[in-house]
Amino acid sequence: MGQRTSAAPKKGKKTLHGYQSEGLADWAGPLLQGTLTTLEIALAAYAIGILLGLMGALAKLGKVRVLAVIASAYSTIVRAVPELLLIIILFYAGTQALTALMNALGTDGRTEVSGFVAAIAVLAFVQGAYMTEVFRGAILAIPKGQLEAADAYGMTAFMKFRRITVPAMLPNALSGMSNLWLILIKDTALVSVVGFEELFFTAQQAAASTNKYFTFYAIAGVTYLMLTMASNAVFSKAEKLARHGQARS
Amino acid sequence: MSDSTHHSQFAENSQSCAPAVSVSNLHMSYGSFEVLKGIDAEAAEGSVTSIIGASGSGKSTFLRCMNLLEQPKEGRLEIAGETVEFAYSDKGRPVPVCKQVTRNLRTRVSMVFQQFNLWPHFTVLGNVTEVPIHIQGVSRKEAIERAEYYLEKVGMSDKRDQYPAYLSGGQQQRVAIARALATEPDVMLFDEPTSALDPELVGEVLNVIRSLAEDGRTMLLVTHEMRFAREVSNQILFLHQGQIEESGTPEDVFENPSSERCQQFLSSIIH
């Protein structure tokens, strides 16, 4: 299953008093590690989700019917199914499909999927569906004339996208994007169900092995809160930057 | 025969009278609704042509065909050294114009829009240098010099670092004109450039366009400002239901219109 080896502190098992001696200090390291892992997965999934979302939005708004239908199906289905279920389906089905594929290609045995990679892939896939809708709406909100001016001056499709569409839609997209980031940070907790050690999983382990449920779950909660508060600060800065051209109302 | 001789003599006498824009049998439809029903027109180099007519007469569509924002179904367009023939494919659909030809044409035919359409995330200077730098491959230094020159020309130098949202409509339109000038186009298209402006801002924009006309720029102008059209134009085209109903010098069209439609239109508009 590609789980990492347990992050539980080894020190606790070696002492005469066993688990009784385990406390906050012993779990500080693993919890910090879990927090970092949570951030790593979230950042990577977010970046890939943005790419998927841009592709999805362009496909949905574009003239190629096949791509529009695929993008529509993607965003509709992924947004309709509970994320927890999707994560479980994609993780196990993904592992099975990959094993089957590798076997077909002549490799024996089970293919191990790295939990880290799987977590990122699954969360990015879910994010991409929501991003598709955020970007689609943001692009539709650009006054048509601004895009037409890009055409009228002979921009290629790619240059128009890069120089005009993306910067012009960003102010419209940022509030939706920041929502998705906050949801994503919390969704990382869902990948603990497939045994992946991020912040929530580590807190669970800590709580179970020390019996200090309240302490460790509270620590996890406060850590999520701090992450989201820091994110809010970053996003409000980004929004200010993206809106530099807009008159203050 | 005599006609062609006359024509060549005419061309020899005055090189600048070679048409910068020539349109023949231009047809354009939205679906089954035919908007342009065979337009023939010419505009001499350095001349100002105003296109007038009631709304729905096809005048904006005609202008938008000049830089292929709308693609005609049939006919021929010669503009800024490019010749484009429009034709149907076997399936009855118009054959799309080659993208490269379209882009070449568009870098030499610039457009000023009714709604200005400045890019909101660029400053005034950024709007004016965008096309020269990123499409025409002009160096940043030269593009900035060009931009400063043309911003001076439209009287917007002091706002060069401002964003469009902080400018009045008239100021935005003057910046849009500087953006169009900075590409150093062969032909400039104006699509109702003052229709979205408050009455007190119309004058400043018209003054800029008038000074361009005096510089001898080739311009096609769709407008409702009849007095202005009469004053700056070399040629007036009156469109009615997708056809040129009346054309000629401003004197011809405004004082002795031969078509009844044109008479009606003018009397309804000029008080």
Short mmCIF file of C-alpha atoms in Angstrom, two decimals:
data_model
loop_
_atom_site.label_atom_id
_atom_site.label_comp_id
_atom_site.label_asym_id
_atom_site.label_seq_id
_atom_site.Cartn_x
_atom_site.Cartn_y
_atom_site.Cartn_z
CA MET A 1 0.00 0.00 0.00
CA GLY A 2 2.97 2.24 0.01
CA GLN A 3 2.55 3.46 3.54
CA ARG A 4 5.48 5.06 5.13
CA THR A 5 6.86 3.35 8.18
CA SER A 6 5.16 4.48 11.31
CA ALA A 7 6.16 7.89 12.52
CA ALA A 8 5.53 6.90 16.13
CA PRO A 9 8.46 7.85 18.29
CA LYS A 10 10.73 4.89 18.94
CA LYS A 11 11.83 6.34 22.22
CA GLY A 12 8.48 5.58 23.84
CA LYS A 13 8.75 1.86 23.21
CA LYS A 14 12.22 1.62 24.66
CA THR A 15 11.47 3.15 28.07
CA LEU A 16 10.53 0.92 30.95
CA HIS A 17 7.28 2.72 31.44
CA GLY A 18 6.17 1.98 27.94
CA TYR A 19 3.57 4.20 26.37
CA GLN A 20 2.81 5.91 29.65
CA SER A 21 5.87 8.08 29.30
CA GLU A 22 4.91 9.29 25.84
CA GLY A 23 3.81 12.88 25.79
CA LEU A 24 3.60 16.00 23.81
CA ALA A 25 7.35 16.35 23.46
CA ASP A 26 7.75 12.91 21.93
CA TRP A 27 5.10 13.62 19.31
CA ALA A 28 6.14 17.16 18.46
CA GLY A 29 8.56 15.96 15.78
CA PRO A 30 6.14 13.58 14.05
CA LEU A 31 3.36 16.16 14.21
CA LEU A 32 5.58 18.76 12.60
CA GLN A 33 6.54 16.21 9.98
CA GLY A 34 2.86 15.46 9.38
CA THR A 35 2.11 19.15 9.01
CA LEU A 36 4.89 19.53 6.46
CA THR A 37 3.62 16.50 4.56
CA THR A 38 0.11 17.96 4.57
CA LEU A 39 1.47 21.19 3.11
CA GLU A 40 3.54 19.35 0.52
CA ILE A 41 0.60 17.30 -0.71
CA ALA A 42 -1.67 20.32 -0.71
CA LEU A 43 0.75 22.53 -2.64
CA ALA A 44 1.50 19.89 -5.25
CA ALA A 45 -2.17 18.94 -5.64
CA TYR A 46 -3.12 22.61 -5.88
CA ALA A 47 -0.57 23.32 -8.62
CA ILE A 48 -1.67 20.32 -10.66
CA GLY A 49 -5.32 21.15 -9.94
CA ILE A 50 -4.80 24.64 -11.38
CA LEU A 51 -3.34 23.16 -14.56
CA LEU A 52 -6.20 20.66 -14.85
CA GLY A 53 -8.69 23.43 -14.16
CA LEU A 54 -7.25 25.70 -16.87
CA MET A 55 -7.35 22.84 -19.35
CA GLY A 56 -10.87 21.91 -18.29
CA ALA A 57 -12.13 25.48 -18.55
CA LEU A 58 -10.56 25.97 -21.98
CA ALA A 59 -12.00 22.67 -23.15
CA LYS A 60 -15.46 23.55 -21.88
CA LEU A 61 -15.38 26.99 -23.48
CA GLY A 62 -13.65 25.85 -26.66
CA LYS A 63 -15.07 24.88 -29.99
CA VAL A 64 -13.89 21.25 -30.05
CA ARG A 65 -17.00 19.33 -29.05
CA VAL A 66 -15.31 16.13 -27.94
CA LEU A 67 -13.07 17.99 -25.50
CA ALA A 68 -16.02 20.01 -24.19
CA VAL A 69 -17.98 16.83 -23.51
CA ILE A 70 -15.03 15.18 -21.73
CA ALA A 71 -14.40 18.27 -19.59
CA SER A 72 -18.10 18.53 -18.77
CA ALA A 73 -18.28 14.89 -17.72
CA TYR A 74 -15.14 15.28 -15.60
CA SER A 75 -16.33 18.33 -13.69
CA THR A 76 -19.88 17.02 -13.27
CA ILE A 77 -18.98 13.54 -12.05
CA VAL A 78 -16.13 14.53 -9.75
CA ARG A 79 -18.17 17.28 -8.15
CA ALA A 80 -21.17 15.00 -7.68
CA VAL A 81 -19.41 12.19 -5.77
CA PRO A 82 -18.29 12.61 -2.13
CA GLU A 83 -14.58 13.26 -1.99
CA LEU A 84 -13.97 10.54 0.59
CA LEU A 85 -15.53 7.99 -1.74
CA LEU A 86 -13.56 9.33 -4.70
CA ILE A 87 -10.31 9.11 -2.80
CA ILE A 88 -10.97 5.53 -1.83
CA ILE A 89 -12.12 4.56 -5.30
CA LEU A 90 -9.26 6.28 -7.07
CA PHE A 91 -6.68 4.98 -4.64
CA TYR A 92 -7.66 1.33 -4.73
CA ALA A 93 -8.89 1.30 -8.31
CA GLY A 94 -5.80 3.22 -9.34
CA THR A 95 -3.54 0.69 -7.68
CA GLN A 96 -5.41 -2.19 -9.30
CA ALA A 97 -5.44 -0.59 -12.72
CA LEU A 98 -1.77 0.14 -12.50
CA THR A 99 -1.03 -3.42 -11.41
CA ALA A 100 -3.08 -4.78 -14.30
CA LEU A 101 -1.31 -2.47 -16.68
CA MET A 102 2.13 -3.42 -15.44
CA ASN A 103 1.23 -7.12 -15.57
CA ALA A 104 0.01 -6.68 -19.12
CA LEU A 105 3.33 -5.07 -19.91
CA GLY A 106 5.08 -8.13 -18.53
CA THR A 107 5.90 -7.16 -14.98
CA ASP A 108 5.00 -9.65 -12.28
CA GLY A 109 3.30 -9.05 -9.00
CA ARG A 110 1.62 -6.11 -7.39
CA THR A 111 2.61 -2.63 -8.31
CA GLU A 112 3.14 -0.47 -5.29
CA VAL A 113 1.77 3.03 -5.51
CA SER A 114 3.60 5.53 -3.40
CA GLY A 115 1.12 6.92 -0.91
CA PHE A 116 2.56 10.39 -1.40
CA VAL A 117 2.11 10.33 -5.17
CA ALA A 118 -1.33 8.74 -4.90
CA ALA A 119 -2.51 11.34 -2.41
CA ILE A 120 -1.37 14.17 -4.67
CA ALA A 121 -2.88 12.58 -7.78
CA VAL A 122 -6.26 11.98 -6.16
CA LEU A 123 -6.55 15.41 -4.57
CA ALA A 124 -5.36 17.15 -7.75
CA PHE A 125 -7.95 15.26 -9.76
CA VAL A 126 -10.70 16.45 -7.43
CA GLN A 127 -9.35 20.02 -7.30
CA GLY A 128 -9.11 20.17 -11.08
CA ALA A 129 -12.86 19.59 -11.40
CA TYR A 130 -13.71 22.49 -9.09
CA MET A 131 -11.02 24.69 -10.63
CA THR A 132 -12.53 24.02 -14.05
CA GLU A 133 -15.73 25.70 -12.91
CA VAL A 134 -13.96 28.55 -11.11
CA PHE A 135 -11.89 29.38 -14.20
CA ARG A 136 -14.76 28.90 -16.60
CA GLY A 137 -16.83 31.45 -14.71
CA ALA A 138 -13.90 33.83 -14.34
CA ILE A 139 -13.11 33.71 -18.06
CA LEU A 140 -16.77 34.24 -18.97
CA ALA A 141 -16.77 37.32 -16.74
CA ILE A 142 -14.07 39.04 -18.81
CA PRO A 143 -15.74 41.68 -21.01
CA LYS A 144 -15.80 40.16 -24.48
CA GLY A 145 -14.31 43.26 -26.05
CA GLN A 146 -11.01 42.87 -24.22
CA LEU A 147 -10.50 39.45 -25.76
CA GLU A 148 -11.69 40.72 -29.12
CA ALA A 149 -9.12 43.51 -28.97
CA ALA A 150 -6.43 40.84 -28.57
CA ASP A 151 -7.75 39.12 -31.69
CA ALA A 152 -8.04 42.39 -33.57
CA TYR A 153 -4.37 43.13 -32.97
CA GLY A 154 -3.25 39.78 -34.30
CA MET A 155 -2.42 37.85 -31.12
CA THR A 156 -2.11 34.09 -31.48
CA ALA A 157 -4.45 32.01 -29.34
CA PHE A 158 -1.66 31.12 -26.91
CA MET A 159 -0.45 34.68 -26.55
CA LYS A 160 -4.00 35.91 -25.97
CA PHE A 161 -4.42 33.28 -23.26
CA ARG A 162 -1.12 34.11 -21.56
CA ARG A 163 -1.08 37.91 -21.85
CA ILE A 164 -4.78 38.76 -21.69
CA THR A 165 -7.13 35.96 -20.62
CA VAL A 166 -5.23 34.72 -17.55
CA PRO A 167 -4.36 38.11 -16.02
CA ALA A 168 -7.80 39.51 -16.83
CA MET A 169 -9.67 36.60 -15.26
CA LEU A 170 -7.43 36.30 -12.20
CA PRO A 171 -9.23 38.95 -10.12
CA ASN A 172 -12.49 37.09 -10.81
CA ALA A 173 -10.96 33.71 -10.01
CA LEU A 174 -8.99 34.44 -6.85
CA SER A 175 -11.78 34.28 -4.29
CA GLY A 176 -12.88 30.92 -5.68
CA MET A 177 -9.28 29.75 -5.80
CA SER A 178 -8.69 30.69 -2.18
CA ASN A 179 -11.83 28.79 -1.16
CA LEU A 180 -10.56 25.74 -2.98
CA TRP A 181 -7.19 25.98 -1.27
CA LEU A 182 -8.80 26.04 2.15
CA ILE A 183 -10.96 23.06 1.25
CA LEU A 184 -7.90 21.29 -0.10
CA ILE A 185 -5.91 21.70 3.11
CA LYS A 186 -8.76 20.08 4.99
CA ASP A 187 -9.24 17.41 2.34
CA THR A 188 -5.69 16.25 2.91
CA ALA A 189 -7.05 14.76 6.12
CA LEU A 190 -9.17 12.45 3.98
CA VAL A 191 -6.15 10.68 2.53
CA SER A 192 -5.45 9.36 6.03
CA VAL A 193 -8.16 6.78 5.30
CA VAL A 194 -5.83 5.08 2.87
CA GLY A 195 -3.17 5.03 5.53
CA PHE A 196 -1.19 8.01 4.49
CA GLU A 197 0.63 9.84 7.27
CA GLU A 198 -0.16 13.47 7.13
CA LEU A 199 -1.13 15.77 9.96
CA PHE A 200 -4.46 14.17 10.79
CA PHE A 201 -3.18 10.58 10.64
CA THR A 202 -0.25 11.46 12.88
CA ALA A 203 -2.53 13.19 15.36
CA GLN A 204 -4.76 10.12 15.42
CA GLN A 205 -1.80 7.89 16.13
CA ALA A 206 -0.55 10.19 18.82
CA ALA A 207 -3.96 10.38 20.45
CA ALA A 208 -4.43 6.63 20.37
CA SER A 209 -1.02 5.76 21.73
CA THR A 210 -1.04 8.33 24.51
CA ASN A 211 -4.75 8.32 25.31
CA LYS A 212 -4.62 12.10 25.22
CA TYR A 213 -7.37 12.44 22.65
CA PHE A 214 -8.36 15.97 23.42
CA THR A 215 -4.82 17.30 23.44
CA PHE A 216 -3.76 15.85 20.10
CA TYR A 217 -6.97 16.48 18.21
CA ALA A 218 -6.96 20.04 19.54
CA ILE A 219 -3.38 20.44 18.38
CA ALA A 220 -4.36 19.16 14.95
CA GLY A 221 -7.32 21.55 14.86
CA VAL A 222 -5.23 24.53 15.84
CA THR A 223 -2.59 23.59 13.29
CA TYR A 224 -5.22 23.51 10.51
CA LEU A 225 -6.50 26.85 11.75
CA MET A 226 -3.02 28.36 11.60
CA LEU A 227 -2.45 27.00 8.13
CA THR A 228 -5.68 28.50 6.85
CA MET A 229 -5.05 31.82 8.56
CA ALA A 230 -1.61 32.07 7.00
CA SER A 231 -3.16 31.14 3.65
CA ASN A 232 -5.77 33.85 3.99
CA ALA A 233 -3.04 36.42 4.47
CA VAL A 234 -1.24 35.19 1.35
CA PHE A 235 -4.44 35.19 -0.71
CA SER A 236 -5.55 38.64 0.33
CA LYS A 237 -2.10 39.90 -0.72
CA ALA A 238 -2.43 38.05 -4.05
CA GLU A 239 -5.89 39.46 -4.59
CA LYS A 240 -4.61 42.97 -3.99
CA LEU A 241 -1.88 42.37 -6.57
CA ALA A 242 -4.25 40.91 -9.13
CA ARG A 243 -6.68 43.77 -8.68
CA HIS A 244 -4.07 46.49 -9.11
CA GLY A 245 -5.78 47.69 -12.27
CA GLN A 246 -9.25 47.91 -10.78
CA ALA A 247 -10.63 51.16 -9.49
CA ARG A 248 -11.45 51.10 -5.78
CA SER A 249 -15.15 51.32 -5.35
CA MET B 1 -10.49 50.15 -73.11
CA SER B 2 -10.75 53.87 -72.75
CA ASP B 3 -11.75 53.32 -69.20
CA SER B 4 -8.59 51.44 -68.32
CA THR B 5 -6.42 54.04 -70.04
CA HIS B 6 -8.04 56.69 -68.04
CA HIS B 7 -7.47 54.70 -64.92
CA SER B 8 -3.75 54.18 -65.53
CA GLN B 9 -3.24 57.84 -66.32
CA PHE B 10 -4.97 58.64 -63.11
CA ALA B 11 -2.63 56.34 -61.22
CA GLU B 12 0.43 57.86 -62.84
CA ASN B 13 -0.64 61.35 -62.01
CA SER B 14 -1.07 60.67 -58.36
CA GLN B 15 0.48 57.64 -56.69
CA SER B 16 -1.25 58.38 -53.45
CA CYS B 17 -4.62 57.73 -55.06
CA ALA B 18 -3.99 53.99 -55.34
CA PRO B 19 -6.68 52.39 -53.20
CA ALA B 20 -5.52 51.34 -49.75
CA VAL B 21 -8.73 49.40 -49.31
CA SER B 22 -10.69 47.72 -52.05
CA VAL B 23 -13.73 45.57 -51.51
CA SER B 24 -15.74 43.78 -54.12
CA ASN B 25 -18.95 41.82 -53.92
CA LEU B 26 -18.65 41.33 -50.17
CA HIS B 27 -21.33 39.08 -48.69
CA MET B 28 -21.71 38.26 -45.02
CA SER B 29 -24.42 36.44 -43.10
CA TYR B 30 -25.17 35.41 -39.56
CA GLY B 31 -26.67 32.00 -40.12
CA SER B 32 -29.33 32.45 -42.75
CA PHE B 33 -29.66 36.20 -42.15
CA GLU B 34 -27.74 38.07 -44.80
CA VAL B 35 -26.18 41.19 -43.28
CA LEU B 36 -24.07 42.37 -46.21
CA LYS B 37 -25.48 41.82 -49.66
CA GLY B 38 -22.63 42.48 -52.03
CA ILE B 39 -20.62 45.55 -51.08
CA ASP B 40 -18.27 47.22 -53.55
CA ALA B 41 -16.15 50.04 -52.24
CA GLU B 42 -12.73 51.61 -52.43
CA ALA B 43 -10.81 53.93 -50.17
CA ALA B 44 -7.81 55.85 -51.45
CA GLU B 45 -4.57 55.91 -49.53
CA GLY B 46 -4.60 58.73 -47.03
CA SER B 47 -8.34 59.26 -47.30
CA VAL B 48 -11.04 59.26 -44.66
CA THR B 49 -14.16 57.24 -45.40
CA SER B 50 -17.17 57.53 -43.12
CA ILE B 51 -19.76 54.80 -43.12
CA ILE B 52 -23.19 55.96 -42.02
CA GLY B 53 -26.59 54.36 -41.81
CA ALA B 54 -29.32 53.34 -39.41
CA SER B 55 -28.64 50.67 -36.79
CA GLY B 56 -28.93 47.24 -38.33
CA SER B 57 -27.84 48.52 -41.72
CA GLY B 58 -24.65 46.43 -41.51
CA LYS B 59 -22.16 49.25 -41.14
CA SER B 60 -20.36 47.84 -38.08
CA THR B 61 -20.34 44.38 -39.63
CA PHE B 62 -18.82 45.86 -42.77
CA LEU B 63 -16.08 47.51 -40.72
CA ARG B 64 -15.43 44.31 -38.79
CA CYS B 65 -14.97 42.45 -42.06
CA MET B 66 -12.05 44.78 -42.83
CA ASN B 67 -9.87 43.10 -40.18
CA LEU B 68 -11.65 39.75 -40.42
CA LEU B 69 -13.28 39.93 -36.99
CA GLU B 70 -16.25 38.81 -39.06
CA GLN B 71 -15.53 36.54 -41.93
CA PRO B 72 -17.40 37.30 -45.15
CA LYS B 73 -18.93 34.38 -47.01
CA GLU B 74 -18.14 35.62 -50.45
CA GLY B 75 -16.22 38.34 -52.21
CA ARG B 76 -12.78 39.85 -52.17
CA LEU B 77 -10.94 42.17 -49.83
CA GLU B 78 -7.72 44.01 -50.55
CA ILE B 79 -6.34 45.90 -47.60
CA ALA B 80 -2.87 46.90 -46.40
CA GLY B 81 -1.22 44.90 -49.15
CA GLU B 82 -3.07 41.66 -48.36
CA THR B 83 -5.61 40.18 -50.71
CA VAL B 84 -8.19 37.80 -49.32
CA GLU B 85 -10.75 35.90 -51.38
CA PHE B 86 -13.71 34.45 -49.54
CA ALA B 87 -15.28 31.29 -50.80
CA TYR B 88 -17.57 28.43 -49.87
CA SER B 89 -16.28 24.94 -49.36
CA ASP B 90 -18.04 21.98 -50.96
CA LYS B 91 -20.12 21.63 -47.81
CA GLY B 92 -21.48 25.14 -48.21
CA ARG B 93 -19.47 26.57 -45.35
CA PRO B 94 -17.10 29.49 -45.78
CA VAL B 95 -13.47 28.43 -46.10
CA PRO B 96 -11.62 29.90 -43.10
CA VAL B 97 -8.91 32.38 -43.98
CA CYS B 98 -5.38 31.17 -43.27
CA LYS B 99 -4.44 32.19 -39.71
CA GLN B 100 -1.10 33.59 -40.79
CA VAL B 101 -2.73 35.84 -43.41
CA THR B 102 -5.29 36.96 -40.83
CA ARG B 103 -2.57 37.88 -38.32
CA ASN B 104 -0.45 39.67 -40.93
CA LEU B 105 -3.44 41.69 -41.97
CA ARG B 106 -4.39 42.52 -38.40
CA THR B 107 -0.96 43.82 -37.49
CA ARG B 108 -1.32 46.42 -40.24
CA VAL B 109 -4.99 47.29 -39.81
CA SER B 110 -5.72 48.57 -36.33
CA MET B 111 -9.08 49.09 -34.73
CA VAL B 112 -10.59 51.50 -32.23
CA PHE B 113 -13.70 50.11 -30.55
CA GLN B 114 -16.88 51.66 -29.28
CA GLN B 115 -16.20 50.33 -25.77
CA PHE B 116 -12.46 51.20 -25.89
CA ASN B 117 -11.53 47.64 -24.87
CA LEU B 118 -8.29 48.57 -23.16
CA TRP B 119 -6.66 45.72 -21.26
CA PRO B 120 -7.41 46.46 -17.61
CA HIS B 121 -4.36 44.75 -16.12
CA PHE B 122 -1.88 46.88 -18.06
CA THR B 123 -1.10 50.52 -17.42
CA VAL B 124 -1.70 53.08 -20.16
CA LEU B 125 1.89 52.62 -21.30
CA GLY B 126 1.53 48.84 -21.12
CA ASN B 127 -1.56 48.95 -23.31
CA VAL B 128 0.20 51.02 -25.94
CA THR B 129 3.46 49.01 -25.98
CA GLU B 130 1.84 45.55 -25.80
CA VAL B 131 1.32 44.98 -29.51
CA PRO B 132 4.60 46.50 -30.75
CA ILE B 133 6.66 44.48 -28.24
CA HIS B 134 4.86 41.16 -28.22
CA ILE B 135 3.49 40.91 -31.74
CA GLN B 136 5.57 43.16 -33.93
CA GLY B 137 8.88 42.31 -32.26
CA VAL B 138 9.87 45.92 -31.63
CA SER B 139 12.48 46.42 -28.91
CA ARG B 140 11.13 47.57 -25.55
CA LYS B 141 13.07 50.82 -25.76
CA GLU B 142 11.73 51.67 -29.20
CA ALA B 143 8.21 50.63 -28.24
CA ILE B 144 8.28 52.96 -25.25
CA GLU B 145 9.54 55.84 -27.42
CA ARG B 146 6.74 55.15 -29.89
CA ALA B 147 4.20 54.98 -27.10
CA GLU B 148 5.40 58.25 -25.60
CA TYR B 149 5.18 59.92 -29.00
CA TYR B 150 1.63 58.80 -29.65
CA LEU B 151 0.44 59.38 -26.09
CA GLU B 152 1.71 62.92 -26.50
CA LYS B 153 -0.24 63.13 -29.74
CA VAL B 154 -3.52 62.19 -28.05
CA GLY B 155 -2.69 64.30 -25.02
CA MET B 156 -2.40 61.45 -22.52
CA SER B 157 1.31 61.56 -21.65
CA ASP B 158 0.69 62.52 -18.04
CA LYS B 159 -1.43 59.38 -17.46
CA ARG B 160 1.09 56.88 -18.79
CA ASP B 161 1.44 54.97 -15.50
CA GLN B 162 -2.27 55.02 -14.69
CA TYR B 163 -4.57 52.01 -15.08
CA PRO B 164 -7.50 52.31 -17.51
CA ALA B 165 -10.13 51.95 -14.77
CA TYR B 166 -8.98 55.27 -13.31
CA LEU B 167 -9.55 57.20 -16.55
CA SER B 168 -12.68 58.81 -17.97
CA GLY B 169 -14.27 57.33 -21.08
CA GLY B 170 -12.83 60.03 -23.29
CA GLN B 171 -9.35 59.48 -21.84
CA GLN B 172 -9.66 55.72 -22.30
CA GLN B 173 -10.67 56.19 -25.90
CA ARG B 174 -7.71 58.49 -26.52
CA VAL B 175 -5.41 55.83 -25.07
CA ALA B 176 -7.11 53.27 -27.31
CA ILE B 177 -6.35 55.52 -30.28
CA ALA B 178 -2.71 55.77 -29.16
CA ARG B 179 -2.65 51.96 -28.92
CA ALA B 180 -3.93 51.75 -32.49
CA LEU B 181 -1.41 54.34 -33.70
CA ALA B 182 1.55 52.69 -31.98
CA THR B 183 1.27 49.68 -34.28
CA GLU B 184 1.96 52.14 -37.15
CA PRO B 185 -0.91 50.72 -39.19
CA ASP B 186 -1.60 51.19 -42.89
CA VAL B 187 -5.32 51.52 -42.23
CA MET B 188 -7.21 52.51 -39.08
CA LEU B 189 -10.74 51.36 -38.35
CA PHE B 190 -13.00 53.28 -35.96
CA ASP B 191 -16.15 51.51 -34.83
CA GLU B 192 -18.46 54.21 -33.42
CA PRO B 193 -15.62 55.66 -31.34
CA THR B 194 -17.75 58.25 -29.56
CA SER B 195 -21.02 56.36 -29.10
CA ALA B 196 -20.22 55.16 -25.59
CA LEU B 197 -19.05 58.55 -24.36
CA ASP B 198 -20.81 61.15 -22.27
CA PRO B 199 -21.70 64.12 -24.47
CA GLU B 200 -19.12 66.39 -22.88
CA LEU B 201 -16.32 63.91 -23.66
CA VAL B 202 -17.11 63.45 -27.34
CA GLY B 203 -15.25 66.57 -28.41
CA GLU B 204 -11.83 65.56 -27.10
CA VAL B 205 -11.96 62.27 -29.00
CA LEU B 206 -13.22 63.86 -32.21
CA ASN B 207 -10.39 66.40 -32.01
CA VAL B 208 -7.85 63.61 -31.91
CA ILE B 209 -9.45 61.83 -34.87
CA ARG B 210 -9.60 65.10 -36.79
CA SER B 211 -5.87 65.65 -36.28
CA LEU B 212 -5.20 62.14 -37.62
CA ALA B 213 -7.29 62.91 -40.68
CA GLU B 214 -5.21 66.02 -41.25
CA ASP B 215 -2.05 63.88 -41.04
CA GLY B 216 -3.34 61.93 -44.03
CA ARG B 217 -3.99 58.59 -42.36
CA THR B 218 -6.16 56.09 -44.18
CA MET B 219 -9.19 55.72 -41.97
CA LEU B 220 -12.55 53.98 -42.13
CA LEU B 221 -14.97 55.38 -39.63
CA VAL B 222 -18.39 54.14 -38.58
CA THR B 223 -20.10 57.04 -36.88
CA HIS B 224 -23.32 58.74 -35.91
CA GLU B 225 -21.62 62.13 -35.70
CA MET B 226 -22.90 63.48 -39.01
CA ARG B 227 -21.44 66.93 -38.76
CA PHE B 228 -18.05 65.48 -37.95
CA ALA B 229 -18.25 62.93 -40.75
CA ARG B 230 -19.08 65.65 -43.18
CA GLU B 231 -16.22 67.80 -42.00
CA VAL B 232 -13.35 65.25 -42.01
CA SER B 233 -14.32 62.72 -44.68
CA ASN B 234 -13.24 62.46 -48.29
CA GLN B 235 -15.90 59.86 -48.92
CA ILE B 236 -19.22 58.91 -47.38
CA LEU B 237 -20.84 55.50 -47.72
CA PHE B 238 -24.49 55.26 -46.74
CA LEU B 239 -25.49 51.70 -45.96
CA HIS B 240 -29.03 50.46 -46.00
CA GLN B 241 -30.05 46.83 -45.44
CA GLY B 242 -26.61 45.51 -46.26
CA GLN B 243 -26.05 47.48 -49.41
CA ILE B 244 -24.42 50.75 -50.30
CA GLU B 245 -27.40 52.90 -51.09
CA GLU B 246 -25.54 56.13 -51.64
CA SER B 247 -21.88 57.07 -51.85
CA GLY B 248 -19.76 60.02 -52.81
CA THR B 249 -18.16 63.11 -51.38
CA PRO B 250 -19.73 64.62 -48.27
CA GLU B 251 -21.25 67.37 -50.42
CA ASP B 252 -22.87 64.83 -52.74
CA VAL B 253 -24.29 62.69 -49.98
CA PHE B 254 -25.35 65.34 -47.50
CA GLU B 255 -26.59 67.99 -49.90
CA ASN B 256 -27.86 66.12 -52.93
CA PRO B 257 -28.63 62.56 -51.90
CA SER B 258 -30.23 60.79 -54.84
CA SER B 259 -31.66 57.88 -52.88
CA GLU B 260 -34.89 58.38 -51.01
CA ARG B 261 -33.69 56.22 -48.10
CA CYS B 262 -30.65 58.39 -47.65
CA GLN B 263 -32.77 61.55 -47.73
CA GLN B 264 -35.05 60.08 -45.07
CA PHE B 265 -32.13 58.99 -42.91
CA LEU B 266 -30.44 62.37 -43.07
CA SER B 267 -33.58 64.32 -42.39
CA SER B 268 -34.32 62.11 -39.38
CA ILE B 269 -30.84 62.65 -37.97
CA ILE B 270 -29.95 66.24 -38.81
CA HIS B 271 -32.17 68.70 -37.08
#
